[in-house]
Amino acid sequence: VQLVESGGGLVQPGGSLRLSCAASGFTFSGYAMSWVRQAPGKGLEWVSAISSGGYSTTYADSVKGRFTISRDNAKNTVYLQMNSLKPEDTAVYYCAAKGTILPETNRNSYNYWGQGTRVTVSS
């Protein structure tokens, strides 16, 4: 099983980034997917989740209206489009999978995790 994130980097406040997470080794379309982040010196924070079929999404209040989660089950990939980025969005972003249909916000229940991609929002 592998979850490989990409797309992180350095961006100015107000800018945008799109993160990708490529999955392999399990039946991707049968898993709800999530994004979780960890800011420097802080604990894990759940960011967003999407159902296995992509029809239901949910977001943390801190990113609602700025971030969009999506998935392409034909490509075994989940995305996180991040707009209007703020310095407080600086973190390592992880994707995670849980073998369930509905979006899952409990990060302690995820079956698989990626290695993370770093996002830095700074001028």
JSON list of N, CA, C and O in Angstrom, two decimals, residues 6 14 19 42 54 58-59 72 85 88 98 101-102 113 115 120 122:
[
{"chain": "A", "resi": 6, "resn": "SER", "atom": "N", "xyz": [2.14, 14.96, -3.38]},
{"chain": "A", "resi": 6, "resn": "SER", "atom": "CA", "xyz": [3.00, 15.86, -4.14]},
{"chain": "A", "resi": 6, "resn": "SER", "atom": "C", "xyz": [2.29, 17.20, -4.28]},
{"chain": "A", "resi": 6, "resn": "SER", "atom": "O", "xyz": [1.10, 17.32, -3.99]},
{"chain": "A", "resi": 14, "resn": "GLY", "atom": "N", "xyz": [-2.11, 34.55, -0.07]},
{"chain": "A", "resi": 14, "resn": "GLY", "atom": "CA", "xyz": [-3.08, 34.84, -1.12]},
{"chain": "A", "resi": 14, "resn": "GLY", "atom": "C", "xyz": [-2.94, 33.95, -2.33]},
{"chain": "A", "resi": 14, "resn": "GLY", "atom": "O", "xyz": [-3.81, 33.97, -3.22]},
{"chain": "A", "resi": 19, "resn": "LEU", "atom": "N", "xyz": [-2.50, 20.14, -4.16]},
{"chain": "A", "resi": 19, "resn": "LEU", "atom": "CA", "xyz": [-1.85, 18.93, -3.70]},
{"chain": "A", "resi": 19, "resn": "LEU", "atom": "C", "xyz": [-2.49, 17.72, -4.36]},
{"chain": "A", "resi": 19, "resn": "LEU", "atom": "O", "xyz": [-3.70, 17.71, -4.60]},
{"chain": "A", "resi": 42, "resn": "LYS", "atom": "N", "xyz": [3.09, 21.86, 16.26]},
{"chain": "A", "resi": 42, "resn": "LYS", "atom": "CA", "xyz": [1.71, 21.62, 16.68]},
{"chain": "A", "resi": 42, "resn": "LYS", "atom": "C", "xyz": [1.30, 20.19, 16.37]},
{"chain": "A", "resi": 42, "resn": "LYS", "atom": "O", "xyz": [2.01, 19.45, 15.69]},
{"chain": "A", "resi": 54, "resn": "GLY", "atom": "N", "xyz": [-16.86, 10.17, -4.09]},
{"chain": "A", "resi": 54, "resn": "GLY", "atom": "CA", "xyz": [-16.60, 11.57, -4.40]},
{"chain": "A", "resi": 54, "resn": "GLY", "atom": "C", "xyz": [-17.82, 12.47, -4.30]},
{"chain": "A", "resi": 54, "resn": "GLY", "atom": "O", "xyz": [-17.75, 13.65, -4.65]},
{"chain": "A", "resi": 58, "resn": "THR", "atom": "N", "xyz": [-16.42, 17.25, 3.20]},
{"chain": "A", "resi": 58, "resn": "THR", "atom": "CA", "xyz": [-16.55, 18.03, 4.42]},
{"chain": "A", "resi": 58, "resn": "THR", "atom": "C", "xyz": [-15.22, 18.72, 4.70]},
{"chain": "A", "resi": 58, "resn": "THR", "atom": "O", "xyz": [-14.16, 18.22, 4.28]},
{"chain": "A", "resi": 59, "resn": "TYR", "atom": "N", "xyz": [-15.29, 19.85, 5.41]},
{"chain": "A", "resi": 59, "resn": "TYR", "atom": "CA", "xyz": [-14.11, 20.67, 5.62]},
{"chain": "A", "resi": 59, "resn": "TYR", "atom": "C", "xyz": [-14.04, 21.18, 7.06]},
{"chain": "A", "resi": 59, "resn": "TYR", "atom": "O", "xyz": [-15.08, 21.44, 7.69]},
{"chain": "A", "resi": 72, "resn": "ASP", "atom": "N", "xyz": [-10.26, 11.46, -8.32]},
{"chain": "A", "resi": 72, "resn": "ASP", "atom": "CA", "xyz": [-10.46, 10.83, -9.61]},
{"chain": "A", "resi": 72, "resn": "ASP", "atom": "C", "xyz": [-10.20, 9.34, -9.40]},
{"chain": "A", "resi": 72, "resn": "ASP", "atom": "O", "xyz": [-9.04, 8.91, -9.32]},
{"chain": "A", "resi": 85, "resn": "LEU", "atom": "N", "xyz": [-4.33, 31.26, 0.27]},
{"chain": "A", "resi": 85, "resn": "LEU", "atom": "CA", "xyz": [-3.52, 30.69, 1.34]},
{"chain": "A", "resi": 85, "resn": "LEU", "atom": "C", "xyz": [-3.05, 31.75, 2.33]},
{"chain": "A", "resi": 85, "resn": "LEU", "atom": "O", "xyz": [-2.76, 32.90, 1.95]},
{"chain": "A", "resi": 88, "resn": "GLU", "atom": "N", "xyz": [-0.87, 30.82, 8.27]},
{"chain": "A", "resi": 88, "resn": "GLU", "atom": "CA", "xyz": [-1.28, 29.78, 9.21]},
{"chain": "A", "resi": 88, "resn": "GLU", "atom": "C", "xyz": [-1.62, 28.45, 8.53]},
{"chain": "A", "resi": 88, "resn": "GLU", "atom": "O", "xyz": [-1.87, 27.46, 9.21]},
{"chain": "A", "resi": 98, "resn": "LYS", "atom": "N", "xyz": [-9.44, 5.57, 4.58]},
{"chain": "A", "resi": 98, "resn": "LYS", "atom": "CA", "xyz": [-10.19, 4.68, 5.46]},
{"chain": "A", "resi": 98, "resn": "LYS", "atom": "C", "xyz": [-11.17, 3.88, 4.62]},
{"chain": "A", "resi": 98, "resn": "LYS", "atom": "O", "xyz": [-11.84, 4.41, 3.75]},
{"chain": "A", "resi": 101, "resn": "ILE", "atom": "N", "xyz": [-17.38, 4.21, 3.13]},
{"chain": "A", "resi": 101, "resn": "ILE", "atom": "CA", "xyz": [-17.97, 4.99, 2.05]},
{"chain": "A", "resi": 101, "resn": "ILE", "atom": "C", "xyz": [-18.02, 6.47, 2.38]},
{"chain": "A", "resi": 101, "resn": "ILE", "atom": "O", "xyz": [-17.64, 7.33, 1.58]},
{"chain": "A", "resi": 102, "resn": "LEU", "atom": "N", "xyz": [-18.48, 6.79, 3.59]},
{"chain": "A", "resi": 102, "resn": "LEU", "atom": "CA", "xyz": [-18.70, 8.19, 3.95]},
{"chain": "A", "resi": 102, "resn": "LEU", "atom": "C", "xyz": [-17.39, 8.86, 4.37]},
{"chain": "A", "resi": 102, "resn": "LEU", "atom": "O", "xyz": [-16.47, 8.20, 4.83]},
{"chain": "A", "resi": 113, "resn": "TRP", "atom": "N", "xyz": [-1.72, 5.99, 5.63]},
{"chain": "A", "resi": 113, "resn": "TRP", "atom": "CA", "xyz": [-1.24, 7.37, 5.60]},
{"chain": "A", "resi": 113, "resn": "TRP", "atom": "C", "xyz": [-0.13, 7.52, 4.57]},
{"chain": "A", "resi": 113, "resn": "TRP", "atom": "O", "xyz": [0.65, 6.60, 4.35]},
{"chain": "A", "resi": 115, "resn": "GLN", "atom": "N", "xyz": [3.30, 10.00, 3.28]},
{"chain": "A", "resi": 115, "resn": "GLN", "atom": "CA", "xyz": [4.49, 10.50, 3.97]},
{"chain": "A", "resi": 115, "resn": "GLN", "atom": "C", "xyz": [4.47, 12.01, 4.14]},
{"chain": "A", "resi": 115, "resn": "GLN", "atom": "O", "xyz": [5.29, 12.55, 4.88]},
{"chain": "A", "resi": 120, "resn": "THR", "atom": "N", "xyz": [4.55, 25.80, 2.57]},
{"chain": "A", "resi": 120, "resn": "THR", "atom": "CA", "xyz": [5.00, 26.99, 3.30]},
{"chain": "A", "resi": 120, "resn": "THR", "atom": "C", "xyz": [4.38, 28.22, 2.66]},
{"chain": "A", "resi": 120, "resn": "THR", "atom": "O", "xyz": [4.55, 28.44, 1.47]},
{"chain": "A", "resi": 122, "resn": "SER", "atom": "N", "xyz": [4.48, 32.09, 2.83]},
{"chain": "A", "resi": 122, "resn": "SER", "atom": "CA", "xyz": [5.32, 33.17, 3.37]},
{"chain": "A", "resi": 122, "resn": "SER", "atom": "C", "xyz": [5.66, 34.14, 2.26]},
{"chain": "A", "resi": 122, "resn": "SER", "atom": "O", "xyz": [5.80, 33.77, 1.10]}
]
